[in-house]
Coordinates of C-alpha atoms in Angstrom, one line a residue:
X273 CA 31.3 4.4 10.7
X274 CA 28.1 4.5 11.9
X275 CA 26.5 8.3 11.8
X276 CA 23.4 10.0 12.0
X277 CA 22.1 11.7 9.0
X278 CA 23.1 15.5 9.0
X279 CA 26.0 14.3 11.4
X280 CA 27.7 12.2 9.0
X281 CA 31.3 12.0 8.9
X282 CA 30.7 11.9 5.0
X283 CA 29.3 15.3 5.1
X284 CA 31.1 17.2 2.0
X285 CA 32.1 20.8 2.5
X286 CA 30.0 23.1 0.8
X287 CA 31.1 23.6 -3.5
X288 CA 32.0 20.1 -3.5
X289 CA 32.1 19.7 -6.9
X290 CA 31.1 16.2 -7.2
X291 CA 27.6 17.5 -6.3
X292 CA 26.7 18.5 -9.9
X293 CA 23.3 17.9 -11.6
X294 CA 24.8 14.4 -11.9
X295 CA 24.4 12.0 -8.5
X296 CA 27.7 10.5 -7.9
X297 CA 28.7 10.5 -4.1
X298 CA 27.5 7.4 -2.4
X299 CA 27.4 9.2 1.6
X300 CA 25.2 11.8 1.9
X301 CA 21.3 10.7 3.1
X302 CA 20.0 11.8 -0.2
X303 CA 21.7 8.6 -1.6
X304 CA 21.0 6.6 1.8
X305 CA 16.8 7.2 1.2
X306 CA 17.2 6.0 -2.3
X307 CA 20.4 4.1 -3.9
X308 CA 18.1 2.7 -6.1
X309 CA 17.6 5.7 -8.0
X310 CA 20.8 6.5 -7.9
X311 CA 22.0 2.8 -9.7
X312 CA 19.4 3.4 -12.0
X313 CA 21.3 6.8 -13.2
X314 CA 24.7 4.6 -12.8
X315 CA 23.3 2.4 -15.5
X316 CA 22.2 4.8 -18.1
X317 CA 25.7 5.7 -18.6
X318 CA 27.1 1.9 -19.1
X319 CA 28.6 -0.4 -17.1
X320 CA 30.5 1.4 -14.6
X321 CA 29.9 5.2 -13.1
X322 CA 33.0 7.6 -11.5
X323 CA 31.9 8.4 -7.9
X324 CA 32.8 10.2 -4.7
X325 CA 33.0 7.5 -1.6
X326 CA 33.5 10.2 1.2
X327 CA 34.6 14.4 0.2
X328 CA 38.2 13.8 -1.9
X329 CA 38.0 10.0 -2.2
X330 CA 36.7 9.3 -6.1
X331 CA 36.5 5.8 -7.5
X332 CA 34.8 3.4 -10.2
X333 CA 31.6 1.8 -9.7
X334 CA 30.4 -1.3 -11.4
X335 CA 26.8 -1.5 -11.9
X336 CA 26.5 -4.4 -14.1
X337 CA 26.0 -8.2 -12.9
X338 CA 28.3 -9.2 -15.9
X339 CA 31.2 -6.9 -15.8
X340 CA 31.3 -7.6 -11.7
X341 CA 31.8 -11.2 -12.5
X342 CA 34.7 -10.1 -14.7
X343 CA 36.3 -7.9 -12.0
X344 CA 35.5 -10.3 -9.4
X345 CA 36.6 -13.3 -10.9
X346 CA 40.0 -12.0 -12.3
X347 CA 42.7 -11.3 -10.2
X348 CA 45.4 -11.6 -12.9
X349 CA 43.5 -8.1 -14.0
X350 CA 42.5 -6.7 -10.5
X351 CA 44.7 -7.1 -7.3
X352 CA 43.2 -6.8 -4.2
X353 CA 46.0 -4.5 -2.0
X354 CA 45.0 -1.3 -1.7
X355 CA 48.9 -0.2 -1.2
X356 CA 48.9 0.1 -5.2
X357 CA 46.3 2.8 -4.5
X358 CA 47.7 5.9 -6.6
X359 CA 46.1 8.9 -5.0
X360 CA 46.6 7.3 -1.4
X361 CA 50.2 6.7 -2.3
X362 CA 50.4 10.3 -3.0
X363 CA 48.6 12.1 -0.3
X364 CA 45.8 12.7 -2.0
X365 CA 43.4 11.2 0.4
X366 CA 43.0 12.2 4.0
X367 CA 44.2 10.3 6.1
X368 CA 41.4 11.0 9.0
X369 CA 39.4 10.3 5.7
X370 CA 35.7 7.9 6.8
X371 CA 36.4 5.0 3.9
X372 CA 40.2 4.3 5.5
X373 CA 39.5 2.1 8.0
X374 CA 37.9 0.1 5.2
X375 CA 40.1 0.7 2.5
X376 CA 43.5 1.3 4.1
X377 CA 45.8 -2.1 3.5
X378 CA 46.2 -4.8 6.2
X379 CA 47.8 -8.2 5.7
X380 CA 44.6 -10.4 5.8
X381 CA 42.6 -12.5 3.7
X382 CA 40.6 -8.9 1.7
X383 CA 43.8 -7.4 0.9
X384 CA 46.1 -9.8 -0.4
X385 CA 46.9 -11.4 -3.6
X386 CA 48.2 -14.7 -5.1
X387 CA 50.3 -17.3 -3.0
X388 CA 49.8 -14.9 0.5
X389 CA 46.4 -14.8 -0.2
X390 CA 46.0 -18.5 -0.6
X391 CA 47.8 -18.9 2.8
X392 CA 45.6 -16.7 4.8
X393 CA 42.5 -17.5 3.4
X394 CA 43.4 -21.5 4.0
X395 CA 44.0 -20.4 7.7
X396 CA 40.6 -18.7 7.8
X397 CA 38.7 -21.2 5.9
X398 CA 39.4 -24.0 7.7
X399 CA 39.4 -22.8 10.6
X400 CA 36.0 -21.5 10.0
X401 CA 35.1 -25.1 8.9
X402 CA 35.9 -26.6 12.5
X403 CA 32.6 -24.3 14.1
X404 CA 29.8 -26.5 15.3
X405 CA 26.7 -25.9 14.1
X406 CA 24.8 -27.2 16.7
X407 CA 27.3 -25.2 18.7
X408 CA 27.0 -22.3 16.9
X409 CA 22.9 -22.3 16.9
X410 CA 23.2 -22.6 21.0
X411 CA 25.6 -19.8 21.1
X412 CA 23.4 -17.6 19.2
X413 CA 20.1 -18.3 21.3
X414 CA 21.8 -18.4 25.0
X415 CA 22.9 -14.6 23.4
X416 CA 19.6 -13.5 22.1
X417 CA 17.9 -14.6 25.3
X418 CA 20.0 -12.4 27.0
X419 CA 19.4 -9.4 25.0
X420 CA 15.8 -9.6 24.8
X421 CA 15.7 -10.2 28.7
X422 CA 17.2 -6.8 28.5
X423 CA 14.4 -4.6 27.0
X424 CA 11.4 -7.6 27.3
X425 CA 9.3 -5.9 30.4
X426 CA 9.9 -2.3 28.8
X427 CA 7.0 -2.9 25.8
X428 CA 9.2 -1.1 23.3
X429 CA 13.0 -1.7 22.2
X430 CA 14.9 -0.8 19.5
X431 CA 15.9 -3.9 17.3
X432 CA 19.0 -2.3 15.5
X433 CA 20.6 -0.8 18.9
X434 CA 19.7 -3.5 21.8
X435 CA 19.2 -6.7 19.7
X436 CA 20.7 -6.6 15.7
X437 CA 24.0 -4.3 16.8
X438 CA 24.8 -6.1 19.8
X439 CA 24.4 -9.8 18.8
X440 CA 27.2 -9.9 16.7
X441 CA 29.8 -8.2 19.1
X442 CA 28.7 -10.9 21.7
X443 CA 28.9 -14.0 19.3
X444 CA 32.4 -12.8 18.4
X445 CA 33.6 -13.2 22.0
X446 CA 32.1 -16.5 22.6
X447 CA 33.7 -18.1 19.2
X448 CA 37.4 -16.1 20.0
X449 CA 37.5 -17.6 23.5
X450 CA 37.7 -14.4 24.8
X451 CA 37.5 -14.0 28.8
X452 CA 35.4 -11.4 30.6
X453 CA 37.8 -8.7 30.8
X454 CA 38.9 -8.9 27.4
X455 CA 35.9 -9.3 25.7
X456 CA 34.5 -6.1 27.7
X457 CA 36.9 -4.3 25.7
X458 CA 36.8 -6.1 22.5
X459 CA 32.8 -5.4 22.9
X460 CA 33.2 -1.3 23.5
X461 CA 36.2 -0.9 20.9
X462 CA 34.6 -2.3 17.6
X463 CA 31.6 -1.1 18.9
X464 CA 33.2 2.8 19.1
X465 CA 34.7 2.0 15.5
X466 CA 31.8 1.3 14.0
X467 CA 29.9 3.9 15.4
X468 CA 32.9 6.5 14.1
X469 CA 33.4 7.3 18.1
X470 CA 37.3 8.2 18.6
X471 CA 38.5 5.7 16.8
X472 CA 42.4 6.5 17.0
X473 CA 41.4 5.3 20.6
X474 CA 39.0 2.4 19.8
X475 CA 42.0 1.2 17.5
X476 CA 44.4 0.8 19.7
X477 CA 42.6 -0.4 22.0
X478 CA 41.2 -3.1 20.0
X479 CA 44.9 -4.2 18.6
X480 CA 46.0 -4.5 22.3
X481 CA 43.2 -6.6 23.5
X482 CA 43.4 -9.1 20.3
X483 CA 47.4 -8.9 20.8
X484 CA 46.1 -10.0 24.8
X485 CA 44.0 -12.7 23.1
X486 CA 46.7 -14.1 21.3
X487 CA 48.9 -14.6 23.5
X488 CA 46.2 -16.0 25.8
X489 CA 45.6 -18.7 23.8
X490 CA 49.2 -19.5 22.9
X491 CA 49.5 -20.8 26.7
X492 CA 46.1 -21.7 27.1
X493 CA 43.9 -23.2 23.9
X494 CA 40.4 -23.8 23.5
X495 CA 37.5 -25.1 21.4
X496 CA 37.8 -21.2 19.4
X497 CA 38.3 -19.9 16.4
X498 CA 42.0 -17.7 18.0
X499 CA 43.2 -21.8 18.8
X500 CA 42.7 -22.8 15.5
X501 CA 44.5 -20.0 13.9
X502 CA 47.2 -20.4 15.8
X503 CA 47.3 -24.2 15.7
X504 CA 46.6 -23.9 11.8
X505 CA 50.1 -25.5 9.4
X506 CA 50.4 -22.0 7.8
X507 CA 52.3 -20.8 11.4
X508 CA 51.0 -17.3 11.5
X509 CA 52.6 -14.4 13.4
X510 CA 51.0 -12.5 16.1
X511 CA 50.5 -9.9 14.2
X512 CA 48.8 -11.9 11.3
X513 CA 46.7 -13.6 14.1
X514 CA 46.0 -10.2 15.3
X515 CA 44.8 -8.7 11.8
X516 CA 42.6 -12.2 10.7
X517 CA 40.3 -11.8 13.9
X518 CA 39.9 -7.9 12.6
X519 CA 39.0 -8.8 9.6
X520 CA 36.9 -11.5 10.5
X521 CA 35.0 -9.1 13.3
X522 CA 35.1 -6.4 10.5
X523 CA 33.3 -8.5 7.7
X524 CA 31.1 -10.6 10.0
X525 CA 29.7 -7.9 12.5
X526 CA 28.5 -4.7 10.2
X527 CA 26.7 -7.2 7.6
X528 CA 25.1 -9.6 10.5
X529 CA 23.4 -7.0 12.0
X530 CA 22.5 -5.3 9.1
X531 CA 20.9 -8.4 7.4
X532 CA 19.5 -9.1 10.9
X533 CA 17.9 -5.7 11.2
X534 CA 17.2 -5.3 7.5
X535 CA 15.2 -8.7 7.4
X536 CA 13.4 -7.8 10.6
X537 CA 11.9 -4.4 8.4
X538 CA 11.0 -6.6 6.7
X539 CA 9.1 -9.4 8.1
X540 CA 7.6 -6.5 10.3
X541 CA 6.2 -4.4 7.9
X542 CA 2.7 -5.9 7.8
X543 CA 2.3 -7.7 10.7
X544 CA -1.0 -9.3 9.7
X545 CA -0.3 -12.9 10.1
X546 CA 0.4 -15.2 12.2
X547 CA 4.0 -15.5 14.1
X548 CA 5.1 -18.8 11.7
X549 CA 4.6 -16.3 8.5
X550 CA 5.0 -13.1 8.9
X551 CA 4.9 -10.0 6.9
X552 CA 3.0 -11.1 3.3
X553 CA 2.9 -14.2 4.3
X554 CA 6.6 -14.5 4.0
X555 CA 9.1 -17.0 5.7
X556 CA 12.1 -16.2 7.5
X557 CA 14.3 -17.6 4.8
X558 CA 12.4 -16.2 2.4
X559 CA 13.0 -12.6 4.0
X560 CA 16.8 -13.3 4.2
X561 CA 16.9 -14.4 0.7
X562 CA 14.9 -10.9 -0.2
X563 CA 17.1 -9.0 1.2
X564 CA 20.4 -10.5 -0.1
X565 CA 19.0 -9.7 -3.3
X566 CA 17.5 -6.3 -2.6
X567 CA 18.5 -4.5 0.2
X568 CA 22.4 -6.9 0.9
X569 CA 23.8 -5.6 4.1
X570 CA 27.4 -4.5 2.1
X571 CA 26.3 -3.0 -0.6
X572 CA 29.2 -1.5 -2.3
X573 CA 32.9 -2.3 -1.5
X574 CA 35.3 -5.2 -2.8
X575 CA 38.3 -2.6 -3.5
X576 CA 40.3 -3.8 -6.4
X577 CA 42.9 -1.9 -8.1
X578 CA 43.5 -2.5 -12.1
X579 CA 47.7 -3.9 -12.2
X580 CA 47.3 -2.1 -16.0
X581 CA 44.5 0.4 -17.9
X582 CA 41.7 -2.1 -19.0
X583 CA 39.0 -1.6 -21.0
X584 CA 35.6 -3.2 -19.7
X585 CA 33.1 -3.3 -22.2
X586 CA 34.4 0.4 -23.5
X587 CA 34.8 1.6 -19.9
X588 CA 38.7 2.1 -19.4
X589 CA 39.7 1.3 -15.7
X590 CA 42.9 3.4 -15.2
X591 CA 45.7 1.3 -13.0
X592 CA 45.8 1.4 -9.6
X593 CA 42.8 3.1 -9.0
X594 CA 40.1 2.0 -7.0
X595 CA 36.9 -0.1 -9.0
X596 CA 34.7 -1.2 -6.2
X597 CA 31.6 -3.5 -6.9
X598 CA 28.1 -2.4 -6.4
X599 CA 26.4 -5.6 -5.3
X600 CA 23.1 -3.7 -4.4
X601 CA 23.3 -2.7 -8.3
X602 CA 24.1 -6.2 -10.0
X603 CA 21.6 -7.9 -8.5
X604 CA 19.1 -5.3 -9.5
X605 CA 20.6 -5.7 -13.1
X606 CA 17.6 -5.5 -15.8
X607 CA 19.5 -8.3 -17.3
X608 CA 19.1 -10.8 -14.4
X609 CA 15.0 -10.6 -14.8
X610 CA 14.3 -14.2 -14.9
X611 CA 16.9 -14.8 -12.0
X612 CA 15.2 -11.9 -9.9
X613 CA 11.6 -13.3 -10.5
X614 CA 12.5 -16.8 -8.6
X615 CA 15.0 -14.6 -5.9
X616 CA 17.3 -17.8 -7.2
X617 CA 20.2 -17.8 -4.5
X618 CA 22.8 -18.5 -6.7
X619 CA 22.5 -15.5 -8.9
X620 CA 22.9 -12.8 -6.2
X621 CA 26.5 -11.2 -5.4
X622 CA 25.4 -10.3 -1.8
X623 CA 28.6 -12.9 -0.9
X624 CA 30.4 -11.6 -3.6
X625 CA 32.3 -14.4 -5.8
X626 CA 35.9 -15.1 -7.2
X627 CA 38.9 -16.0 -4.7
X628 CA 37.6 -13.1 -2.2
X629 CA 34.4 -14.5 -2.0
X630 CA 32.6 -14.8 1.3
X631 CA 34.1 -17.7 3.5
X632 CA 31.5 -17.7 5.9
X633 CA 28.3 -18.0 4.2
X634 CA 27.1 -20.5 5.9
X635 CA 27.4 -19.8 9.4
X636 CA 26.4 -16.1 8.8
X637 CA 23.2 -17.2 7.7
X638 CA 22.6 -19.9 10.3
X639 CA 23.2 -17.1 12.5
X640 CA 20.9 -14.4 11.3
X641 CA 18.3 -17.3 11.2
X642 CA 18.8 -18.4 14.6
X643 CA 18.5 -14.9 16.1
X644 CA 15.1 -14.1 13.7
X645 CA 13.0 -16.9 14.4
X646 CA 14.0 -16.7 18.0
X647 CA 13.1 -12.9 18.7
X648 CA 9.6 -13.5 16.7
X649 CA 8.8 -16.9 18.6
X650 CA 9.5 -15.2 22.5
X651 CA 8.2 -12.0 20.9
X652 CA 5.2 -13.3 19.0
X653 CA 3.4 -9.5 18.8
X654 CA 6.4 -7.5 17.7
X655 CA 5.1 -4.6 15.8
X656 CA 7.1 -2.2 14.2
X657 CA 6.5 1.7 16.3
X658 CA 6.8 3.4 12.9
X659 CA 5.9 2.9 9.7
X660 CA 7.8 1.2 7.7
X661 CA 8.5 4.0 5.3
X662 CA 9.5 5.9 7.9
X663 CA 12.6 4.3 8.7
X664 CA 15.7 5.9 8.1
X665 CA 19.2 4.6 6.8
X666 CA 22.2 5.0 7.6
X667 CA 24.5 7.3 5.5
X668 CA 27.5 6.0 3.8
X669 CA 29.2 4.5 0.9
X670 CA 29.7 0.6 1.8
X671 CA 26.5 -0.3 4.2
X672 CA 22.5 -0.9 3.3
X673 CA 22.1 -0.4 7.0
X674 CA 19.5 0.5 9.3
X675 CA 19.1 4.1 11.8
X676 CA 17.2 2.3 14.3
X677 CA 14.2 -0.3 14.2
X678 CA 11.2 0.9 16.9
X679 CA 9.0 -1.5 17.9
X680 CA 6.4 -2.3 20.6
X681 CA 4.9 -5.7 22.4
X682 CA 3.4 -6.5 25.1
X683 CA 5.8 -5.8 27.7
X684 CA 6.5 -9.6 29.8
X685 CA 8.9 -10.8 32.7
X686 CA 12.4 -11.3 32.1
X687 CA 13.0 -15.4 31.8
X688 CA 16.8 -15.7 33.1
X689 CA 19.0 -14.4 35.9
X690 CA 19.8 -10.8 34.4
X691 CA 17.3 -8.7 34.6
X692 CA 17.4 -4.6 32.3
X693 CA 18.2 -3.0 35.6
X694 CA 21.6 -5.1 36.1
X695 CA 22.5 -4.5 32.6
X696 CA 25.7 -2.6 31.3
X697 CA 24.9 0.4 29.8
X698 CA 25.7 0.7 26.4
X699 CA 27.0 3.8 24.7
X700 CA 24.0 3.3 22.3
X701 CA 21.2 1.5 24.5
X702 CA 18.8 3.6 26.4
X703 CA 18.2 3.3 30.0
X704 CA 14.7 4.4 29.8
X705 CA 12.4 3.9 27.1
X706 CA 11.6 7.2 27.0
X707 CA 15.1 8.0 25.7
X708 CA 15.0 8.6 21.9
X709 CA 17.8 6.5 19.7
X710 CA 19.5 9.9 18.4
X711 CA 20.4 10.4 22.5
X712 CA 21.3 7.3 23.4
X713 CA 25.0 8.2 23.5
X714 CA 24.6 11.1 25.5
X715 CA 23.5 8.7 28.6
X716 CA 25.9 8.0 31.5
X717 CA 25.6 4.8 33.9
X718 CA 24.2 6.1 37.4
X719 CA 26.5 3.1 38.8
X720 CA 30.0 1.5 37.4
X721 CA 28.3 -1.5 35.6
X722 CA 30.3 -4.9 34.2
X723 CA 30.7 -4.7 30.4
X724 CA 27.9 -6.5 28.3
X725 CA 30.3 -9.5 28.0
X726 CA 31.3 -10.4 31.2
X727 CA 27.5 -9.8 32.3
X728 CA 26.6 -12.2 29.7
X729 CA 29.0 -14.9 31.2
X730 CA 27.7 -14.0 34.7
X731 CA 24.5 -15.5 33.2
X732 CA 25.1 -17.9 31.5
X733 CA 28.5 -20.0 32.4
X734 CA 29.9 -21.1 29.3

């Protein structure tokens, strides 16, 4: 789901009659520029707001820190699986609808409920808990070397497309255990569904190559997160195996890169000191912590479906509809003044909270750390190409996400064996710099090239 503005697959035919004098769809680039103002309209009228997540597909907001603890923290009140959905149930939603993919109902840890829930999520959790975080750290710099060593003796890159995007989809091979071949494909088919590219395609062939996985590791385990699911007490089926690793490359690569990419706007935006403080004066932590609070890379989403009517605070949440939570909105709560003054970490919702909330906190953090500091210390004059009110986001209903990021530096020699020219080209990396972002799909390799992961491996042997 990842569009350009005026070719959004959330573009609603013309009449729609959600677009009154009242904003209330959360897809178009009006509400991309400025959710802000939009949440601030959300609030007038109380707690929670009817909108429009993509042309047919309406829902309940909340806007309020308070009543999002309520829904968040109550699943006796609010189930999680979407197959209670009324209007779905009845046909009432496209099915080539945008929001499916991350709506629709698949047996993982977002939507189940009760003693299923509990069994998947232990699966996940602790096999989450076995990563390395010296490991992990290694994994993550061996990966941004190689990326940077991609667009370092070009002077200009964009950090969103070549760095923030592709990190992600890298580090999920490496901690799957996938080999070259499979992670080529794993690499271009959640790449294509993210970026809304024929993704009947991309979806089948991601659910081959993870089935592929699977049964990889079943005759030959590793030191990966695939092993330990498999190896985990709670015996899961291919098929649960198979929908875990989505969901995990599903909730861990669209936020990474966003909170990668949105933190970079950030520390980029006045590049007057020095490379240890960047920005005004601000530290990388400090940035990350800024943006979970202000800009969180999911901003709305957490589907839950009321299992009766309830009234919240005089707002009555019909049964099985959906009531999704605006994060971006609680955290900007008037209420939570004192909390937003001191950006205190354990106020924010950015990881959400209840039995759904975020298992990986921790490692997605170290992550988005590791790959920061390490651009901005190879990098030390990175300079954003635009200004930073200049940049545009992406449209849709769930994301705080990023266009592109343009900068410029002073161009230098690549430091390991890959060098830009042996590269893979990428359906959304530019050959040339003279390529603008909003063609970069439109390019075509002038030679068949390895995928980004097996070139990766070629590199470095790990």
């Amino acid at each position: 789901m990842d569009s350009q503005p005026g070719a959004t697959p959330y573009s609603a035919p013309s009449g729609c009659p959600m677009h009154g004098e009242r904003q209330t769809s959360l897809y178009g680039p009006e509400f991309a520029s400025d959710p802000h103002r939009a949440y601030d309209e959300f609030r007038a009228h109380g707690l929670a707001a009817p909108i429009e997540l993509a042309p047919g597909v309406e829902a309940t907001l909340i806007v309020q820190h308070e009543a999002a603890l309520r829904v968040l923290q109550n699943p006796s009140f609010f189930a999680r699986d979407s197959r209670r959905w009324t209007a779905l149930r009845e046909g009432r939603v496209p099915l080539d609808s945008p929001v499916l993919p991350m709506m629709a109902y698949r047996p993982n840890c977002l939507f189940t409920d009760g003693t299923e829930h509990l069994r998947l999520r232990k699966a996940v959790t602790e096999s989450l808990a076995r990563l390395n975080t010296t490991r992990l750290s290694r994994d993550v710099e061996r990966i941004a070397d190689y990326l940077i060593d991609q667009f370092i003796e070009r002077g200009t890159a964009d950090l969103l497309g070549d760095y923030a995007k592709l990190l992600p989809l890298l580090l999920f091979n490496q901690l799957f255990g996938c080999p070259g071949d499979i992670g080529d494909r794993l690499t271009r088919s959640m790449s294509a569904i993210f970026d809304g590219e024929d993704v009947l395609r991309a979806n089948a062939e991601l659910t081959e190559c993870l089935m592929e996985l699977v049964a990889l590791k079943r005759r030959q385990p590793g030191e990966d997160i695939t092993s330990w699911l498999i190896q985990h007490p709670a015996g899961l089926r291919d098929e649960e195996l198979k929908d875990q690793l989505v969901m995990l490359m599903g909730a861990g690569i669209e936020p990474e890169r966003n909170l990668i990419a949105n933190a970079l706007l950030l520390l980029l935006s006045d590049n007057t000191g020095g490379p240890q403080r960047r920005g005004t004066g601000m530290l990388v932590e400090d940035a990350l912590d800024n943006v979970l609070w202000n800009n969180p890379p999911i901003a709305n989403y957490a589907a839950h479906y009321p299992v009766q009517d309830v009234d919240l605070g005089g707002v009555t949440l019909k049964a099985d509809t959906p009531v999704l939570i605006s994060f971006a909105a609680a955290n900007s709560d008037p209420a939570l003044t004192g909390a937003r003054q001191t950006l205190s970490k354990g106020a924010h919702l950015a990881w959400g909270a209840g039995p759904h909330v975020c298992p990986a906190k921790s490692p997605a953090q170290l992550i988005a750390l590791t790959a920061i500091e390490k651009i901005l210390n190879i990098v030390p004059d990175l300079a954003l190409a635009v200004p930073a009110s200049a940049v545009e986001w992406r449209p849709g209903p769930f994301h705080r996400a990023l266009v592109s990021l343009p900068v410029r530096f002073s161009p230098s020699a690549a430091r390991h064996a890959a060098t830009a020219a042996q590269s893979p080209v990428s359906s959304r990396i530019a050959a040339s710099e003279e390529i603008p972002a909003a063609r970069y799909e439109h390019v075509e390799p002038q030679r068949k090239t390895k995928g980004w992961w097996s070139s990766f491996l070629d590199v470095f042997r790990v």
